[in-house]
Each structure stands twice: as C-alpha cells, then as structure tokens.
Coordinates of C-alpha atoms in Angstrom, one line a residue:
Chain A
M19 CA 112.5 164.6 84.5
Y20 CA 109.7 166.8 83.3
I21 CA 109.6 167.5 79.6
L22 CA 106.7 169.9 79.9
K23 CA 104.7 171.6 82.6
T24 CA 101.9 174.0 81.9
N25 CA 100.4 176.3 84.4
G26 CA 96.9 177.7 83.9
L27 CA 97.2 178.2 80.1
T28 CA 94.2 180.2 78.9
K29 CA 93.3 181.5 75.5
H30 CA 90.2 183.2 74.2
Y31 CA 89.4 184.3 70.6
G32 CA 87.1 187.2 71.3
R33 CA 84.2 185.6 73.3
V34 CA 85.1 182.1 72.2
R35 CA 87.0 180.1 74.9
A36 CA 89.7 178.1 73.1
L37 CA 91.5 177.0 76.2
E38 CA 90.8 177.4 79.9
N39 CA 93.3 177.0 82.7
L40 CA 95.2 174.1 81.3
N41 CA 97.5 172.3 83.6
L42 CA 99.5 169.5 82.1
E43 CA 102.6 167.5 83.0
L44 CA 104.6 165.4 80.7
K45 CA 107.5 163.2 81.9
K46 CA 110.4 161.8 79.9
G47 CA 109.5 158.7 77.9
E48 CA 105.7 159.3 78.1
V49 CA 103.7 159.1 74.9
L50 CA 100.8 161.5 75.5
G51 CA 97.7 161.3 73.4
L52 CA 95.9 164.7 73.3
L53 CA 92.2 163.8 72.6
G54 CA 89.2 165.9 72.0
P55 CA 86.5 166.7 69.5
N56 CA 87.0 169.3 66.8
G57 CA 87.4 172.7 68.4
S58 CA 88.2 171.3 71.8
G59 CA 91.5 173.2 72.0
K60 CA 94.1 170.6 70.9
T61 CA 95.7 172.7 68.2
T62 CA 95.5 175.8 70.2
T63 CA 97.3 174.1 73.1
L64 CA 100.1 172.8 70.7
S65 CA 100.3 176.2 69.0
I66 CA 100.8 178.0 72.3
L67 CA 103.5 175.4 73.4
L68 CA 105.3 175.8 70.1
G69 CA 105.3 179.6 70.4
I70 CA 103.1 180.6 67.4
I71 CA 100.1 181.7 69.5
K72 CA 100.4 183.9 72.6
P73 CA 98.3 182.7 75.6
D74 CA 96.1 185.3 77.4
L75 CA 97.1 183.8 80.7
G76 CA 99.3 181.1 82.2
S77 CA 102.8 179.9 81.5
Y78 CA 104.6 176.7 80.4
L79 CA 108.1 175.4 81.0
W80 CA 110.0 173.0 78.7
F81 CA 112.7 170.6 80.0
E82 CA 112.6 172.2 83.5
G83 CA 114.1 175.3 82.0
K84 CA 117.3 173.4 81.0
Y85 CA 117.6 175.0 77.5
D86 CA 117.6 178.7 76.4
R87 CA 116.0 177.6 73.1
P88 CA 113.9 174.6 74.0
L89 CA 112.2 174.4 70.6
L90 CA 115.5 173.4 69.1
K91 CA 115.1 170.2 71.1
V92 CA 111.5 169.6 69.9
G93 CA 110.4 168.1 66.5
S94 CA 106.9 169.0 65.5
I95 CA 104.2 168.8 62.9
L96 CA 101.3 171.2 63.4
E97 CA 98.2 170.5 61.3
T98 CA 99.1 170.2 57.6
P99 CA 102.8 169.7 56.6
N100 CA 104.3 173.1 55.7
H101 CA 107.2 172.9 53.2
Y102 CA 108.8 175.1 50.6
T103 CA 107.1 173.3 47.8
Y104 CA 109.2 174.8 45.0
L105 CA 112.3 173.2 46.6
S106 CA 113.2 169.5 46.8
G107 CA 112.6 167.4 49.9
W108 CA 116.3 167.4 50.4
D109 CA 116.5 171.2 50.4
N110 CA 113.6 171.3 52.9
L111 CA 115.5 169.0 55.2
R112 CA 118.6 171.1 54.9
I113 CA 116.6 174.3 55.9
I114 CA 115.3 172.6 59.0
A115 CA 118.8 171.3 59.9
H116 CA 120.1 174.8 59.4
I117 CA 117.5 176.4 61.7
K118 CA 118.2 173.7 64.3
K119 CA 122.0 174.3 63.8
V120 CA 122.8 170.7 63.3
P121 CA 125.0 169.1 60.7
E122 CA 123.5 167.7 57.5
T123 CA 125.3 164.4 57.9
G124 CA 122.4 162.3 59.2
L125 CA 119.8 163.7 56.8
M126 CA 119.9 161.0 54.2
E127 CA 119.5 158.4 56.9
I128 CA 116.4 160.2 58.1
A129 CA 115.0 160.4 54.6
D130 CA 115.6 156.6 54.3
Q131 CA 113.9 156.0 57.7
V132 CA 110.7 157.7 56.4
G133 CA 110.9 156.0 53.0
L134 CA 111.6 159.1 51.0
K135 CA 115.2 158.4 49.9
G136 CA 114.2 157.6 46.3
R137 CA 112.3 160.8 45.8
I138 CA 114.3 163.1 48.1
Y139 CA 115.7 165.2 45.3
S140 CA 112.3 165.8 43.6
R141 CA 110.4 169.0 44.2
V142 CA 107.9 168.8 47.1
S143 CA 105.2 170.1 44.7
T144 CA 105.4 166.7 43.0
Y145 CA 104.8 164.8 46.2
S146 CA 101.6 163.2 47.3
L147 CA 100.0 164.2 50.6
G148 CA 101.3 161.1 52.2
M149 CA 104.8 161.8 51.0
R150 CA 104.6 165.4 52.3
Q151 CA 103.5 164.1 55.6
R152 CA 106.4 161.7 55.7
L153 CA 108.7 164.6 54.8
A154 CA 107.2 166.5 57.7
I155 CA 107.9 163.6 60.0
A156 CA 111.5 163.5 58.6
C157 CA 111.8 167.2 59.4
S158 CA 110.6 166.6 62.9
L159 CA 113.3 164.0 63.5
I160 CA 116.2 166.2 62.5
G161 CA 118.7 166.9 65.3
G162 CA 117.5 164.0 67.5
P163 CA 114.8 165.9 69.3
E164 CA 114.0 165.0 72.9
L165 CA 110.3 165.5 72.3
L166 CA 108.1 164.9 69.2
I167 CA 104.8 166.7 68.7
F168 CA 102.4 165.3 66.1
D169 CA 99.1 167.2 65.5
E170 CA 96.6 165.0 63.6
P171 CA 99.4 163.3 61.7
T172 CA 97.1 161.2 59.6
N173 CA 94.6 164.0 58.7
G174 CA 93.7 164.0 55.0
L175 CA 95.6 160.8 54.1
D176 CA 94.1 157.9 52.2
P177 CA 94.0 154.5 54.0
Q178 CA 97.4 153.5 52.7
G179 CA 98.9 156.8 53.8
I180 CA 97.3 156.4 57.2
A181 CA 98.7 153.0 57.6
E182 CA 102.2 154.2 56.5
V183 CA 102.3 157.1 58.9
R184 CA 100.8 155.1 61.7
E185 CA 103.5 152.5 61.3
L186 CA 106.2 155.1 61.2
I187 CA 104.9 156.8 64.4
N188 CA 104.7 153.3 66.0
E189 CA 108.3 152.7 65.1
I190 CA 109.4 156.1 66.6
A191 CA 107.3 155.5 69.7
G192 CA 109.0 152.2 70.1
T193 CA 112.4 153.9 70.4
G194 CA 111.4 155.4 73.8
K195 CA 111.0 159.0 72.6
T196 CA 108.7 161.3 74.4
I197 CA 105.8 162.1 72.2
I198 CA 102.7 164.3 72.2
M199 CA 100.2 163.2 69.6
A200 CA 96.9 165.0 69.0
S201 CA 94.5 162.7 67.1
H202 CA 90.9 162.0 66.4
I203 CA 91.7 158.4 65.7
L204 CA 91.2 156.8 69.2
S205 CA 92.3 153.3 68.1
E206 CA 95.6 154.9 67.0
V207 CA 96.1 156.7 70.4
E208 CA 95.1 153.5 72.2
K209 CA 97.8 151.5 70.4
I210 CA 100.6 154.1 70.6
C211 CA 100.1 156.2 73.7
S212 CA 101.0 155.5 77.3
H213 CA 99.0 158.5 78.6
T214 CA 96.1 160.6 77.5
A215 CA 94.7 164.1 78.2
V216 CA 91.2 164.7 77.1
L217 CA 90.0 168.2 76.2
N218 CA 86.5 169.4 75.7
N219 CA 85.5 173.0 75.0
G220 CA 89.0 174.2 75.9
R221 CA 89.0 172.4 79.3
L222 CA 91.0 169.4 80.4
I223 CA 88.3 166.9 81.5
A224 CA 90.5 163.9 82.2
S225 CA 94.2 162.9 82.1
G226 CA 96.3 160.0 83.2
P227 CA 97.7 156.7 82.0
V228 CA 95.7 155.0 79.3
G229 CA 95.3 151.9 81.5
Q230 CA 93.7 154.0 84.2
L231 CA 91.2 155.5 81.8
L232 CA 90.4 152.0 80.5
K233 CA 89.8 150.7 84.0
Q234 CA 87.5 147.7 83.5
T235 CA 83.8 148.4 84.1
N236 CA 80.8 146.1 84.1
S237 CA 79.6 147.0 80.6
Y238 CA 77.3 145.2 78.2
L239 CA 76.4 145.6 74.6
L240 CA 72.7 145.1 73.8
A241 CA 71.1 144.8 70.4
Y242 CA 67.3 145.0 69.9
R243 CA 65.1 146.0 67.0
D244 CA 63.5 148.8 68.9
A245 CA 66.4 150.7 70.5
E246 CA 64.2 153.5 71.8
K247 CA 62.0 151.1 73.8
L248 CA 65.1 149.4 75.1
Q249 CA 66.5 152.8 76.3
E250 CA 63.2 153.6 77.9
V251 CA 63.2 150.6 80.1
L252 CA 66.9 150.3 80.9
P253 CA 67.1 153.1 83.6
D254 CA 64.5 151.2 85.7
F255 CA 66.7 148.2 86.1
D256 CA 68.0 148.0 89.7
G257 CA 71.7 147.6 88.7
Y258 CA 71.6 150.4 86.1
V259 CA 74.5 152.9 86.0
S260 CA 74.5 154.5 82.6
H261 CA 73.9 153.8 78.9
H262 CA 74.5 155.3 75.4
Y263 CA 73.3 154.4 71.9
D264 CA 75.8 154.4 69.1
G265 CA 73.3 154.1 66.3
E266 CA 73.6 150.3 66.1
A267 CA 73.7 149.0 69.7
V268 CA 73.0 150.2 73.2
H269 CA 76.0 150.2 75.5
T270 CA 75.1 150.0 79.2
E271 CA 77.1 149.9 82.4
L272 CA 75.8 148.0 85.4
E273 CA 76.7 148.0 89.1
E274 CA 79.3 145.4 90.1
N275 CA 76.9 142.9 91.7
F276 CA 74.7 142.6 88.6
D277 CA 75.5 140.7 85.5
G278 CA 74.1 140.1 82.0
S279 CA 71.8 137.3 83.0
D280 CA 70.1 139.6 85.6
L281 CA 69.6 142.2 83.0
N282 CA 68.4 139.7 80.4
A283 CA 65.8 138.4 82.9
Y284 CA 64.7 141.9 83.7
L285 CA 64.3 142.8 80.0
H286 CA 62.5 139.6 79.3
G287 CA 60.0 140.4 82.0
R288 CA 59.4 143.7 80.2
G289 CA 58.7 141.9 76.9
I290 CA 62.0 142.6 75.4
S291 CA 64.0 139.7 73.9
V292 CA 67.3 141.2 72.9
S293 CA 69.1 139.6 69.9
T294 CA 72.5 140.2 71.5
I295 CA 73.8 140.7 75.0
A296 CA 77.5 140.6 75.4
F297 CA 80.0 141.6 78.0
K298 CA 82.1 144.5 76.6
E299 CA 85.8 145.0 76.8
K300 CA 86.3 148.7 77.4
R301 CA 88.0 150.6 74.6
L302 CA 89.4 154.1 74.6
E303 CA 86.6 155.2 72.4
D304 CA 84.1 154.1 75.0
A305 CA 86.0 155.8 77.8
F306 CA 86.3 159.0 75.6
M307 CA 82.5 159.0 74.9
E308 CA 81.7 158.5 78.5
M309 CA 84.0 161.4 79.5
L310 CA 82.4 163.7 77.0
T311 CA 78.9 162.6 78.0
K312 CA 79.7 163.2 81.7
D313 CA 81.3 166.6 80.9
R314 CA 78.3 167.6 78.8
N315 CA 75.9 166.6 81.5
S316 CA 77.8 168.4 84.3
S317 CA 78.1 171.5 82.1
S318 CA 74.4 171.5 81.4
L319 CA 73.6 171.0 85.1
A320 CA 75.9 173.9 86.0
Chain B
M16 CA 124.4 186.8 60.9
K17 CA 126.0 184.5 58.4
H18 CA 123.8 181.7 59.6
L19 CA 120.7 183.7 58.9
L20 CA 121.9 184.9 55.5
Q21 CA 122.6 181.3 54.5
L22 CA 119.2 180.3 55.6
E23 CA 117.5 182.9 53.4
W24 CA 119.7 182.0 50.5
M25 CA 118.6 178.4 50.8
K26 CA 115.0 179.6 50.7
Y27 CA 115.1 182.0 47.8
R28 CA 117.5 180.5 45.3
G29 CA 114.9 178.1 44.0
N30 CA 112.0 180.6 44.1
K31 CA 111.3 181.7 40.6
T32 CA 109.4 184.8 41.6
M33 CA 112.2 186.1 43.7
V34 CA 114.8 185.3 41.1
I35 CA 112.6 187.1 38.4
F36 CA 112.2 190.2 40.5
F37 CA 115.9 190.5 41.3
L38 CA 117.1 189.6 37.8
A39 CA 114.5 192.0 36.3
T40 CA 116.0 194.8 38.3
V41 CA 119.5 193.8 37.3
I42 CA 118.6 193.6 33.6
L43 CA 116.4 196.7 33.6
Y44 CA 119.1 199.0 35.1
P45 CA 121.4 199.1 32.0
I46 CA 118.4 198.8 29.6
G47 CA 116.8 201.8 31.3
L48 CA 120.0 203.8 31.2
L49 CA 120.6 203.0 27.5
L50 CA 117.0 203.9 26.6
T51 CA 117.4 207.2 28.5
H52 CA 120.6 207.9 26.6
T53 CA 119.0 207.2 23.3
F54 CA 115.9 209.3 24.1
L55 CA 117.9 212.3 25.5
T56 CA 120.4 212.4 22.7
S57 CA 117.6 212.4 20.2
V58 CA 115.6 215.2 21.8
I59 CA 118.4 217.6 22.7
P60 CA 119.5 219.6 19.7
E61 CA 123.2 219.2 18.8
D62 CA 123.9 222.9 19.0
I63 CA 122.9 223.1 22.6
P64 CA 126.1 222.5 24.6
V65 CA 124.6 220.3 27.4
D66 CA 126.4 217.2 28.3
L67 CA 124.0 215.2 30.6
F68 CA 126.4 212.2 30.6
K69 CA 129.6 213.8 32.0
F70 CA 130.9 212.9 35.4
P71 CA 129.9 213.6 38.1
E72 CA 126.5 214.8 36.9
I73 CA 125.7 211.5 35.3
W74 CA 125.2 209.9 38.7
A75 CA 122.2 212.1 39.4
L76 CA 120.6 211.1 36.1
T77 CA 121.3 207.4 36.4
G78 CA 120.1 207.5 40.0
Y79 CA 116.8 209.0 38.9
V80 CA 116.3 206.4 36.1
V81 CA 116.9 203.4 38.4
N82 CA 114.7 205.1 41.0
W83 CA 111.7 204.2 38.8
I84 CA 112.9 200.6 38.2
S85 CA 113.6 199.8 41.8
Y86 CA 110.3 201.6 42.9
I87 CA 108.5 198.6 41.4
F88 CA 110.8 195.6 41.5
I89 CA 112.5 196.0 44.8
V90 CA 109.2 196.7 46.5
L91 CA 107.9 193.5 45.0
M92 CA 111.0 191.6 46.1
G93 CA 110.6 192.8 49.7
M94 CA 106.9 191.7 49.6
Q95 CA 107.7 188.3 48.1
M96 CA 110.3 187.6 50.8
I97 CA 107.6 187.6 53.4
T98 CA 104.5 186.7 51.6
L99 CA 106.0 183.4 50.3
E100 CA 106.4 182.4 54.0
Y101 CA 102.7 183.1 54.6
S102 CA 101.4 181.4 51.5
G103 CA 103.2 178.1 52.3
K104 CA 102.7 178.5 56.1
T105 CA 106.5 178.1 56.3
L106 CA 106.7 181.1 58.7
R107 CA 105.0 179.0 61.4
Q108 CA 107.1 176.0 60.4
N109 CA 110.3 178.2 60.9
L110 CA 109.1 179.3 64.3
I111 CA 108.1 175.9 65.6
T112 CA 111.4 174.5 64.4
G113 CA 113.2 176.9 66.7
L114 CA 113.9 180.1 64.9
T115 CA 112.9 183.0 67.1
R116 CA 110.6 185.7 65.9
A117 CA 113.4 188.3 66.1
E118 CA 115.7 186.0 64.1
F119 CA 113.0 185.5 61.4
L120 CA 112.7 189.2 60.9
L121 CA 116.4 189.9 61.1
S122 CA 117.1 187.3 58.5
K123 CA 114.8 189.1 56.1
V124 CA 116.3 192.5 56.8
L125 CA 119.8 191.2 56.4
F126 CA 119.1 189.4 53.2
L127 CA 117.4 192.5 51.8
A128 CA 120.4 194.6 52.8
V129 CA 122.8 192.3 51.0
A130 CA 120.6 192.2 47.9
C131 CA 120.5 196.0 48.0
L132 CA 124.3 196.2 48.4
V133 CA 124.8 194.0 45.3
L134 CA 122.3 196.1 43.4
T135 CA 124.2 199.3 44.5
L136 CA 127.4 197.9 43.1
W137 CA 125.6 197.1 39.9
F138 CA 124.3 200.6 39.8
G139 CA 127.8 201.9 40.1
I140 CA 129.1 199.7 37.3
A141 CA 126.1 200.5 35.1
T142 CA 126.7 204.2 35.5
L143 CA 130.4 203.8 34.6
L144 CA 129.4 201.7 31.5
L145 CA 126.9 204.3 30.4
G146 CA 129.5 207.0 30.9
L147 CA 131.9 205.1 28.7
Y148 CA 129.2 204.4 26.1
A149 CA 128.3 208.1 26.0
G150 CA 132.0 208.9 25.5
S151 CA 132.4 210.8 28.7
E152 CA 135.7 211.1 30.5
I153 CA 135.6 208.9 33.6
Q154 CA 136.2 211.0 36.7
L155 CA 135.7 209.2 39.9
E156 CA 135.7 211.7 42.7
L157 CA 135.4 209.4 45.7
S158 CA 133.0 211.6 47.8
E159 CA 130.6 212.0 44.9
V160 CA 130.7 208.3 44.1
L161 CA 130.2 207.3 47.7
K162 CA 127.4 209.8 48.1
Y163 CA 125.4 208.4 45.1
L164 CA 126.1 204.8 46.1
F165 CA 124.9 205.6 49.6
L166 CA 121.8 207.3 48.3
H167 CA 121.1 204.5 46.0
F168 CA 121.6 201.9 48.7
L169 CA 119.3 203.7 51.1
M170 CA 116.7 204.2 48.5
V171 CA 116.5 200.6 47.4
F172 CA 116.7 199.3 50.9
A173 CA 113.8 201.7 51.9
Y174 CA 111.7 200.4 49.0
G175 CA 112.4 196.8 49.9
F176 CA 111.8 197.4 53.5
V177 CA 108.5 199.1 52.8
G178 CA 107.6 196.0 50.7
L179 CA 108.6 193.7 53.5
V180 CA 106.5 195.5 56.1
I181 CA 103.5 195.8 53.9
G182 CA 103.8 192.1 53.1
L183 CA 104.1 191.3 56.8
V184 CA 100.8 193.1 57.4
F185 CA 98.7 192.1 54.4
K186 CA 100.2 188.6 53.8
V187 CA 99.3 188.3 50.1
L188 CA 101.7 189.6 47.3
A189 CA 99.1 191.0 44.9
L190 CA 97.1 192.7 47.6
S191 CA 100.2 194.2 49.2
F192 CA 101.5 195.6 45.9
I193 CA 98.2 197.1 44.8
L194 CA 97.8 198.8 48.2
F195 CA 101.4 200.1 48.1
F196 CA 101.0 201.3 44.5
I197 CA 97.7 203.1 45.2
Y198 CA 99.1 204.7 48.3
A199 CA 102.5 205.8 46.9
S200 CA 101.3 206.8 43.4
F201 CA 97.9 208.4 44.1
I202 CA 96.9 208.8 47.8
E203 CA 100.1 210.3 49.1
P204 CA 100.8 212.7 46.3
A205 CA 97.1 213.8 46.1
F206 CA 96.9 214.3 49.9
A207 CA 100.3 216.1 50.0
H208 CA 99.7 218.4 47.1
L209 CA 95.9 219.1 47.4
V210 CA 95.3 218.9 51.2
H211 CA 98.5 219.4 53.1
N212 CA 100.0 222.0 50.8
N213 CA 96.8 224.1 50.8
I214 CA 96.6 224.0 54.6
F215 CA 100.2 224.4 55.6
G216 CA 101.9 225.7 52.5
G217 CA 105.7 225.7 52.3
S218 CA 107.6 222.6 51.5
S219 CA 106.5 220.4 54.4
Y220 CA 104.3 218.4 52.0
L221 CA 107.4 216.9 50.6
Y222 CA 108.2 215.0 53.8
Y223 CA 105.7 212.1 53.4
P224 CA 107.3 208.7 53.4
A225 CA 107.0 207.6 49.7
N226 CA 108.2 211.1 48.6
S227 CA 111.1 211.1 51.1
F228 CA 112.3 207.8 49.7
K229 CA 111.8 208.9 46.1
D230 CA 113.7 212.2 46.7
L231 CA 116.8 210.4 47.7
L232 CA 117.5 210.3 44.0
P233 CA 115.1 212.9 42.5
F234 CA 114.7 214.3 39.1
P235 CA 118.1 215.9 38.5
Y236 CA 117.2 219.0 36.6
Y237 CA 114.9 220.8 39.1
V238 CA 117.7 223.3 39.6
H239 CA 117.5 224.3 35.9
I240 CA 113.7 224.5 36.1
S241 CA 114.0 226.8 39.2
E242 CA 116.3 229.0 37.2
M243 CA 113.5 229.6 34.7
I244 CA 111.0 230.6 37.3
E245 CA 110.6 234.1 38.7
P246 CA 111.9 234.5 42.3
E247 CA 108.4 235.3 43.7
D248 CA 107.0 232.1 42.1
Q249 CA 109.7 229.8 43.3
I250 CA 108.7 226.5 44.9
Q251 CA 110.7 223.6 46.2
F252 CA 110.3 220.6 43.9
A253 CA 112.2 218.0 46.0
L254 CA 113.8 217.5 49.3
S255 CA 117.5 218.2 49.7
N256 CA 119.8 215.2 50.0
N257 CA 120.2 215.7 53.7
H258 CA 116.6 216.2 54.4
A259 CA 115.6 213.2 52.3
I260 CA 118.2 211.0 54.1
I261 CA 117.0 212.1 57.6
A262 CA 113.3 211.7 56.7
S263 CA 114.0 208.3 55.2
L264 CA 115.9 207.1 58.2
I265 CA 113.1 208.2 60.5
Y266 CA 110.5 206.4 58.4
L267 CA 112.7 203.3 58.3
G268 CA 113.0 203.4 62.1
L269 CA 109.2 203.7 62.4
L270 CA 108.6 200.9 59.9
G271 CA 111.2 198.8 61.7
F272 CA 109.4 199.3 65.0
L273 CA 106.1 198.4 63.4
A274 CA 107.5 195.2 61.9
W275 CA 109.1 194.3 65.2
R276 CA 105.9 194.7 67.1
K277 CA 103.9 192.9 64.5
M278 CA 106.3 189.9 64.6
Q279 CA 106.4 189.9 68.4
R280 CA 102.6 190.2 69.0
S281 CA 101.0 188.3 66.2
N282 CA 99.6 184.8 66.3
F283 CA 100.8 182.7 63.4

C-alpha cells in the first residue's frame, strides 16, 4: 500500500526555485530519510505535504485517497516544536488529541514513553529545548498515526538531547511505523532509515533503498602531507574514477580491476609516499557527497 | 461546532492576555456606567427635569458608554485570538495536526460570537443594575430590550471580528492595534469629514466601516442637539439604527470574505 505519492510537485518563491517536479513514493513500513543541504527543499516538501504551503504545480495523494482527512492519520514535527508555551505539556497533548478527535485515555502513556511523565503538568515555558522536542514527538504519536514526519528532529539540541531524541526515534522506527525523516545528520539517517531521497537545489537527485545507495565501490582513503600534489597526480592513474578531499584525507574511487597496491606503486613512482592507504567502507555521507558532487558537475556542464 | 468551541476554550483559558482583555471589558462595563452616572448627576442641575436613567432611554446611554470600552478591549481580544497563534507558530501546528483552514477560522469566529454573547448578557444585567442604582422604575419592554441587546451584540462582534481580521493580516498584536487605532480614530474620520464630505456632501460620509460599527450604539442625544439647530443648518450626526445594521452586516460580510481568502491562500 502506498502511504504517499507525489506527482510533479513544484514550488518557487519569486525567482528562487524551492522545489522542481518532485516525484516520490513511500510504501507502508518504509523509513524514508529526506536528505539534502540547507535550502535544498526538504522543509518546503514537507510543508507542502502537510498542507501549510500551496504548491505552484503538481499534486500528492496520501494513503491512496483512503481518508477524507489524511492529516489526522499523520503525526508530524516541522522544524522547531510549536507549543502553547503558557499551557502545561498535558494541556498541549489534550489540544492535539482534541484536533485529532481521539480520546485522552492514552495520553499519559505517551508522555511516559517520551520520558515527560514527571513534568507533564509543568508549563511548557519552563521546559528545556530537549523536553519541548520530546513533547513534540509525544504530540506526533497521539492517535496512533499511520505515518510520522520528523523534520530535523535533533536541530538545536545539545549532545545529550540529540542522543535522547535519536534513541526515541530509533524505538519508534523499531515498531514498524512508516516514517519520513528530514535530517542533516547522515549517520542518524543511515542507522534509522530503510530508504533515502536526496534533494539538491529543489530537485530530487537520487532515491531508493539505503543499501542500494551504499552499493560497495572500490574506494580508498589516502593521507599525504601535500594533499594538493596528491590530487594533481591522481587523475593520471590508469584505474582512476574520481576523488574528493575532505580537508584531512583524499578519498578516491578506482576501477574494479585495480587495487591499493597498484595505486601505491604508481604514487611511489611519482615520488609520493603516502602515510596511509586504506580500503574504505562506503558510508552514507560518502554516497551523499558523491551525489552532490555529480549533481553540481552535471549542473555546471548543462 | 461544540468541538471547535471546546478547542478554543482549551487554548485561551490559560492565556493571561486573553483573560485580561475579557475581564477588563467585564469589569469596566459597570465601572464605566457608574462613573457616567456620577458625572451626569453632578453636571445636570437639579431643577432641570431630565431623567437620563429611566427605561427604556437608559439603554441608549449605557450602549454608548460600553461602545467606548469595547472599541478598545474587544478589538484587542479579537487580535490576540489570532496573533497568539502566529507568535507561537501554533497556527501551523494546528494545520499539520489535521485541523482544516476553514475549521481554524470558524473556531475563532464561533468563540468570538460566544464571548460577545456573554458580554451582551452582562451589558443587559449592568444596565438593569444601573437603572436600579439610579432609582429608575424597571420597565422591560421586550422589543426595546431585544433591540439594544442585538445592537450591542452586533457592535462587539464587529469590533472583535475587525480585530481578528487585522490580526490575521498583520500577525503581531501591537502592530495590529496601532494600525487599527490610527485608521479608526484618525484616518477614517479625517477622510470622511474633510475629503468625502466636501466632495459628495450629504450623509454618505457616515457609511465608512468604523463609523458604521460605532453608530450601532451612537451618542444618544443627537436628537436633542438637532432640536437646537436651525432647520437650514441641520446635519445628520449618526446613521439610523437600520442603516448602521445594514452597513455593518455588509462590512462583516466583506471582512469575512477577506479572512476566508487569506486563510485559504496563505502559506503558513
């Protein structure tokens, strides 16, 4: 069953392209990580899907059109947590339950689940940012939603808050719920998400299962005191595919029939003795950087 | 409808600013009426046989006094109802939780209507209490009572709704109130009297929105002033009840349409 299908969603703010022809599909049980640099269109996408921004073009369909009021079946946090800060956490939960037209009976259980039971009757204005975020997660869980949307759920939190929220989302993801999570923190997405969609400049540049994006490549990590010289000579190696420098080490991808010893011999012949040459397990961060680099290159060529 | 009213009640009962605006109106009604009684009885010489506090004339006087009080506090209340949702970004939270844009607006209008209804009952009670205090014989002619209660309800609802729409457009309480106050107290009267009246003459200058709402319960003694003016110098000081009602309803309809469009088309 499709939870969400978008068809050509497009949004411009004046001359600025926020989103261009976005086509996405989300199936039941998937945990989709929405990735992209700042301003790539993640929040715009979620805002359109949640009905607070009108798209210029395109359409979307929730739950195959099964519900008249689909947002009642969606729990969401968009950017910062938005609560009635002069009310208690409990009153805020009651308001959300009232909007969703669900009984208040399970609210204390939800407060307990997010670790707020002890402070639930305190005013939200006395809560820390981490507590407000946990309250927002509690609000999103009310009514047993079929889909959860978390937009940058750990933004602005201190390391302890990040760890708490991450653990909480991990727990929720473990229950088999369908989730869309927009995040900058790729390690978080890699751990939690089953699928990813990568946005850049408002365009979808890649999407699919995380495993597919992390498909193993013949990549090496090189460390040398003169990174510039190393980068100069690398492209002349016969098995060279691509490289990038992260400020500390050079990451390079080689053709399948070449390995680290071939590269090392080549570099040695050019008078370069690298201090490290190591086969690299591909991480989501690498895949993400590669996708952005490729997209940037293809955009500049176009 | 009950569901939406309950929702609004949950939001406002803990909001000090809302409570202050509403309670200020409730408290200032009888205080304003008492002060008016004290002032008028001190300035009208005892040998002049004028009883301003007898029924049913007292309704027009009390209506005019509360007009000034609600002009400020109900407008502020209407503005606060909507601007508090902007300042805490709870408007967008309401929408993403599943409340429709139409429901959001309707919930505000319904709550405002109920608050105005409560205030109208209080206006009725305060007028009766003032009548008793002034030693008048209580005469409750149903048509008169209903007429003034209706005029009061329409007036406070109109003020509140204007506040709500301005708050919806300008989003910040202080800015919204300053703009309203400048418009209703200076720009509209100046334009109506100095520009419109000079060009068109007649009484059409009275039909501007703020004046139409104000003239639902106008200064009650224009009739006596008119009696003192020569026939060739006669001017109309205020709209008649019927004209004020019709003009107010038309403006409420237009404001309602504006609010609806704003809610439906805006990005939040």
